[in-house]
C-alpha positions as semicolon CSV with decimal commas, in nm:
position;residue;x (nm);y (nm);z (nm)
1;M;0,806;0,888;7,134
2;N;1,013;0,920;7,455
3;R;1,328;0,669;7,309
4;P;1,349;0,403;7,123
5;L;1,214;0,052;7,266
6;R;1,403;-0,258;7,402
7;I;1,216;-0,498;7,198
8;I;1,228;-0,906;7,226
9;Y;1,089;-1,079;6,917
10;A;0,973;-1,446;6,931
11;G;0,853;-1,571;6,603
12;T;0,940;-1,891;6,373
13;P;0,770;-1,949;6,054
14;D;0,783;-1,671;5,756
15;F;0,465;-1,535;5,881
16;S;0,680;-1,405;6,144
17;V;0,973;-1,243;5,942
18;P;0,807;-0,915;5,753
19;A;0,721;-0,813;6,099
20;L;1,078;-0,886;6,236
21;D;1,208;-0,691;5,919
22;A;0,993;-0,382;6,026
23;L;1,168;-0,376;6,357
24;L;1,513;-0,437;6,245
25;A;1,435;-0,117;6,004
26;S;1,299;0,119;6,265
27;E;1,456;0,308;6,537
28;H;1,379;0,027;6,799
29;E;1,617;-0,202;6,928
30;V;1,569;-0,567;6,896
31;V;1,758;-0,692;7,176
32;A;1,695;-1,047;7,150
33;V;1,524;-1,299;6,929
34;Y;1,337;-1,577;7,060
35;T;1,239;-1,900;6,753
36;Q;1,175;-2,267;6,827
37;P;1,525;-2,492;6,813
38;D;1,609;-2,634;6,471
39;R;1,407;-2,919;6,337
40;P;1,477;-3,174;6,119
41;A;1,360;-3,143;5,799
42;G;1,438;-3,259;5,416
43;R;1,494;-3,595;5,264
44;G;1,840;-3,611;5,451
45;R;1,653;-3,487;5,848
46;G;1,924;-3,212;5,859
47;F;1,853;-3,011;6,135
48;R;1,713;-2,653;5,972
49;A;1,709;-2,340;6,119
50;S;1,371;-2,141;6,134
51;P;1,345;-1,843;5,906
52;V;1,305;-1,635;6,173
53;K;1,643;-1,767;6,303
54;E;1,858;-1,687;5,976
55;K;1,659;-1,346;5,919
56;A;1,808;-1,250;6,310
57;L;2,147;-1,410;6,248
58;A;2,216;-1,184;5,940
59;F;2,146;-0,918;6,141
60;D;2,372;-1,016;6,413
61;V;2,099;-1,047;6,690
62;P;2,122;-1,267;6,988
63;V;1,922;-1,604;6,911
64;Y;1,745;-1,787;7,215
65;Q;1,599;-2,122;7,107
66;P;1,470;-2,282;7,471
67;E;1,260;-2,604;7,442
68;S;0,995;-2,446;7,706
69;L;0,948;-2,068;7,829
70;K;0,874;-2,273;8,191
71;D;1,242;-2,372;8,239
72;E;1,393;-2,163;8,513
73;Q;1,706;-2,093;8,297
74;A;1,526;-1,981;8,018
75;L;1,316;-1,750;8,229
76;T;1,641;-1,592;8,390
77;E;1,759;-1,508;8,071
78;L;1,497;-1,337;7,911
79;Q;1,453;-1,094;8,238
80;A;1,814;-1,002;8,198
81;L;1,725;-0,882;7,900
82;D;1,553;-0,585;8,061
83;A;1,320;-0,534;7,769
84;D;1,019;-0,284;7,730
85;L;0,798;-0,491;7,515
86;M;0,798;-0,875;7,370
87;V;0,651;-0,912;7,027
88;V;0,484;-1,251;6,946
89;T;0,438;-1,379;6,592
90;A;0,303;-1,739;6,525
91;Y;0,643;-1,814;6,779
92;G;0,489;-2,179;6,860
93;L;0,568;-2,216;7,229
94;L;0,337;-2,098;7,505
95;L;0,420;-1,784;7,747
96;P;0,394;-1,837;8,108
97;P;0,261;-1,565;8,355
98;A;0,635;-1,486;8,455
99;V;0,726;-1,402;8,050
100;L;0,411;-1,205;7,993
101;Q;0,512;-1,016;8,267
102;A;0,895;-0,943;8,232
103;P;0,886;-0,666;7,952
104;R;0,784;-0,338;8,082
105;L;0,486;-0,298;7,857
106;G;0,395;-0,687;7,845
107;C;0,351;-0,919;7,510
108;I;0,166;-0,860;7,236
109;N;0,081;-1,077;6,949
110;I;0,041;-1,045;6,587
111;H;-0,239;-1,257;6,507
112;A;-0,407;-1,329;6,178
113;S;-0,801;-1,304;6,241
114;L;-1,015;-1,028;6,315
115;L;-1,071;-1,197;6,692
116;P;-1,248;-1,310;6,901
117;R;-1,311;-1,513;6,544
118;W;-1,063;-1,784;6,495
119;R;-0,878;-1,767;6,779
120;G;-0,618;-2,039;6,790
121;A;-0,352;-2,239;6,564
122;A;-0,485;-2,212;6,171
123;P;-0,702;-1,916;6,149
124;I;-0,606;-1,846;5,787
125;Q;-0,736;-2,188;5,630
126;R;-1,043;-2,181;5,899
127;A;-1,174;-1,833;5,763
128;I;-1,124;-1,980;5,394
129;L;-1,290;-2,298;5,471
130;A;-1,590;-2,119;5,634
131;G;-1,619;-1,887;5,345
132;D;-1,526;-1,568;5,524
133;T;-1,551;-1,295;5,306
134;R;-1,311;-1,056;5,533
135;T;-1,021;-1,137;5,788
136;G;-0,765;-0,945;5,903
137;I;-0,470;-0,865;6,121
138;T;-0,541;-0,785;6,548
139;I;-0,276;-0,736;6,768
140;M;-0,352;-0,764;7,107
141;Q;-0,196;-0,726;7,472
142;M;-0,126;-1,146;7,548
143;D;-0,237;-1,248;7,887
144;E;-0,259;-1,649;7,996
145;G;-0,555;-1,717;7,765
146;L;-0,542;-1,869;7,418
147;D;-0,568;-1,546;7,198
148;T;-0,819;-1,373;7,452
149;G;-0,627;-1,046;7,541
150;D;-0,776;-0,689;7,469
151;M;-0,765;-0,568;7,103
152;L;-0,504;-0,305;7,057
153;A;-0,523;-0,257;6,683
154;V;-0,717;-0,423;6,400
155;A;-0,686;-0,393;6,021
156;E;-0,943;-0,590;5,777
157;C;-0,871;-0,754;5,435
158;E;-1,085;-0,908;5,209
159;I;-1,069;-1,304;5,147
160;G;-1,130;-1,318;4,724
161;P;-1,311;-1,605;4,578
162;E;-0,953;-1,722;4,432
163;D;-0,804;-1,674;4,743
164;T;-0,593;-1,978;4,885
165;G;-0,427;-2,032;5,240
166;S;-0,085;-1,954;5,059
167;T;-0,223;-1,586;4,877
168;L;-0,384;-1,492;5,231
169;H;-0,097;-1,620;5,429
170;D;0,133;-1,394;5,208
171;R;-0,105;-1,136;5,226
172;L;-0,149;-1,118;5,575
173;M;0,159;-1,180;5,723
174;L;0,249;-0,827;5,539
175;L;-0,046;-0,691;5,634
176;G;0,073;-0,780;5,998
177;A;0,414;-0,596;5,973
178;E;0,223;-0,281;5,857
179;T;-0,083;-0,287;6,106
180;L;0,249;-0,325;6,400
181;M;0,443;-0,040;6,296
182;S;0,170;0,180;6,285
183;A;0,031;0,062;6,642
184;L;0,383;0,079;6,839
185;P;0,409;0,462;6,863
186;A;0,102;0,468;7,041
187;I;0,202;0,134;7,295
188;A;0,503;0,271;7,361
189;E;0,328;0,625;7,467
190;Q;0,031;0,370;7,650
191;T;-0,196;0,574;7,497
192;L;-0,354;0,314;7,362
193;H;-0,639;0,146;7,536
194;G;-0,762;-0,206;7,459
195;I;-1,114;-0,340;7,391
196;V;-1,214;-0,647;7,565
197;Q;-1,310;-0,943;7,340
198;Q;-1,656;-1,069;7,346
199;D;-1,576;-1,441;7,404
200;D;-1,939;-1,495;7,324
201;V;-1,897;-1,505;6,974
202;A;-1,568;-1,660;6,997
203;C;-1,468;-1,955;6,766
204;Y;-1,168;-2,125;6,768
205;A;-0,952;-2,237;6,475
206;S;-0,815;-2,609;6,553
207;K;-0,427;-2,681;6,438
208;L;-0,437;-2,839;6,070
209;S;-0,398;-3,211;6,040
210;K;-0,305;-3,393;5,709
211;A;-0,584;-3,631;5,763
212;E;-0,848;-3,361;5,715
213;A;-0,721;-3,287;5,359
214;K;-0,884;-3,635;5,235
215;I;-1,158;-3,488;5,070
216;D;-1,523;-3,658;5,119
217;W;-1,677;-3,633;4,796
218;S;-2,004;-3,642;5,009
219;D;-1,948;-3,318;5,117
220;S;-2,114;-3,004;4,877
221;A;-1,909;-2,907;4,585
222;V;-1,893;-2,552;4,753
223;Q;-1,741;-2,687;5,076
224;I;-1,472;-2,893;4,865
225;E;-1,350;-2,625;4,638
226;R;-1,332;-2,440;4,927
227;A;-1,094;-2,696;5,120
228;I;-0,875;-2,722;4,792
229;R;-0,850;-2,344;4,871
230;A;-0,774;-2,352;5,202
231;Y;-0,523;-2,686;5,208
232;N;-0,309;-2,484;4,975
233;A;0,006;-2,471;5,026
234;W;-0,025;-2,715;5,300
235;P;-0,178;-3,000;5,396
236;V;-0,280;-3,011;5,049
237;A;-0,649;-3,147;4,955
238;Y;-0,599;-3,506;4,779
239;C;-0,842;-3,798;4,715
240;R;-0,750;-4,170;4,606
241;Y;-0,775;-4,290;4,243
242;E;-0,727;-4,593;4,060
243;K;-0,413;-4,648;3,843
244;N;-0,306;-4,986;3,722
245;S;-0,531;-5,177;3,906
246;K;-0,369;-5,015;4,241
247;T;-0,510;-4,687;4,424
248;A;-0,298;-4,405;4,446
249;N;-0,316;-4,090;4,572
250;L;-0,419;-3,740;4,378
251;R;-0,346;-3,423;4,484
252;L;-0,588;-3,099;4,450
253;W;-0,430;-2,792;4,346
254;Q;-0,695;-2,601;4,183
255;A;-1,112;-2,676;4,126
256;D;-1,416;-2,468;4,009
257;V;-1,826;-2,551;4,126
258;L;-1,994;-2,612;3,855
259;A;-2,342;-2,685;3,980
260;E;-2,419;-2,647;4,336
261;D;-2,715;-2,955;4,269
262;A;-2,604;-3,288;4,230
263;P;-2,703;-3,482;3,895
264;E;-2,997;-3,739;3,978
265;K;-2,934;-4,074;4,123
266;S;-2,530;-3,987;4,074
267;I;-2,288;-4,172;4,318
268;P;-2,066;-3,875;4,497
269;G;-1,730;-3,932;4,360
270;K;-1,800;-4,055;4,055
271;V;-1,599;-3,881;3,729
272;V;-1,900;-3,821;3,477
273;A;-1,716;-3,633;3,223
274;E;-1,341;-3,492;3,152
275;S;-1,191;-3,259;2,906
276;A;-0,870;-3,047;2,845
277;D;-1,129;-2,814;3,053
278;G;-1,153;-3,027;3,373
279;I;-1,231;-3,311;3,558
280;D;-1,627;-3,268;3,675
281;V;-1,695;-3,521;3,985
282;V;-2,004;-3,526;4,162
283;C;-2,023;-3,434;4,518
284;G;-2,291;-3,455;4,786
285;E;-2,453;-3,135;4,674
286;G;-2,332;-3,000;4,388
287;L;-2,078;-3,093;4,051
288;L;-1,677;-2,971;4,117
289;R;-1,472;-2,943;3,823
290;I;-1,068;-2,984;3,884
291;T;-0,874;-2,802;3,690
292;R;-0,522;-2,853;3,851
293;L;-0,365;-3,162;4,012
294;Q;-0,109;-3,377;4,127
295;P;-0,004;-3,734;4,069
296;E;0,149;-3,951;4,328
297;G;0,546;-3,856;4,266
298;K;0,457;-3,643;4,016
299;R;0,492;-3,247;3,964
300;Q;0,190;-3,021;3,996
301;M;0,001;-3,005;3,639
302;A;-0,259;-2,850;3,442
303;V;-0,569;-3,114;3,384
304;A;-0,485;-3,150;3,039
305;D;-0,136;-3,226;3,089
306;F;-0,249;-3,554;3,334
307;L;-0,520;-3,660;3,066
308;N;-0,237;-3,707;2,824
309;A;-0,174;-4,030;2,951
310;N;-0,443;-4,100;3,197
311;S;-0,834;-4,121;3,222
312;L;-1,053;-4,123;3,547
313;L;-1,390;-4,101;3,333
314;D;-1,623;-4,324;3,512
315;Q;-1,412;-4,413;3,839
316;I;-1,510;-4,344;4,147
317;L;-1,278;-4,127;4,350
318;G;-1,217;-4,233;4,685
């Protein structure tokens, strides 16, 4: 490599931290970090810095937090940094054409899927929901589209039958940092030739919402079990149950598919058995055993602990 690169790093959540860590430990110079503005958080609703901002400040890296990069002043500040490359990981703001063109080598993105599958905001969770058995990291040259740029490097990993959104997130954020650092020498020397994505096989990972985490018991047991894993740790799958003649939320953290065929003449959502091993619920197709849950206002617990003071037998969950 001819010389260390001057790099702008743009990211916001925990997922973005390992790649920044790797760059800070390398010979390259992180000349600035871009992250979203501090947001209200917690019960006190005080403003909280993003994990990326906290990391940057710990290393005395200048931090920029524009509301938008379309602002003329924000663009002028970014151009003045005279960067060779901008690395983007879960930043959360759109990069207009002028920003994409500002660094000498353009902007690259660390994306948590095997593009062109799962372009968009929630590739980790959508892969689990779809029953994918493999996913990975794609480093791509950014263009004006949504995750449509040429692919510079790809690394694969398995999605295990017990993987959750949380466990897969943690593996991929480390794999993202490794893949970036492996690809960076060739990116710097401009010897890496991008592969054009096949738009005709692309699919999109829409943003997660709290509303979609409510379980629909008319779905299959297989699909509901995937949803419980995908929505862990956010927004967390839940259903409604009756307690003291009132309905309350019940978060579902872990479950197993007992059978893929439902009992005859059964009602989706009906609890047909309960024991320390789990709570068995009829689904549109199959039977699901809930093994770990969280009543409203309580901690997460094993079903055995929940059943010490509660019973759901014969209830029809909402």
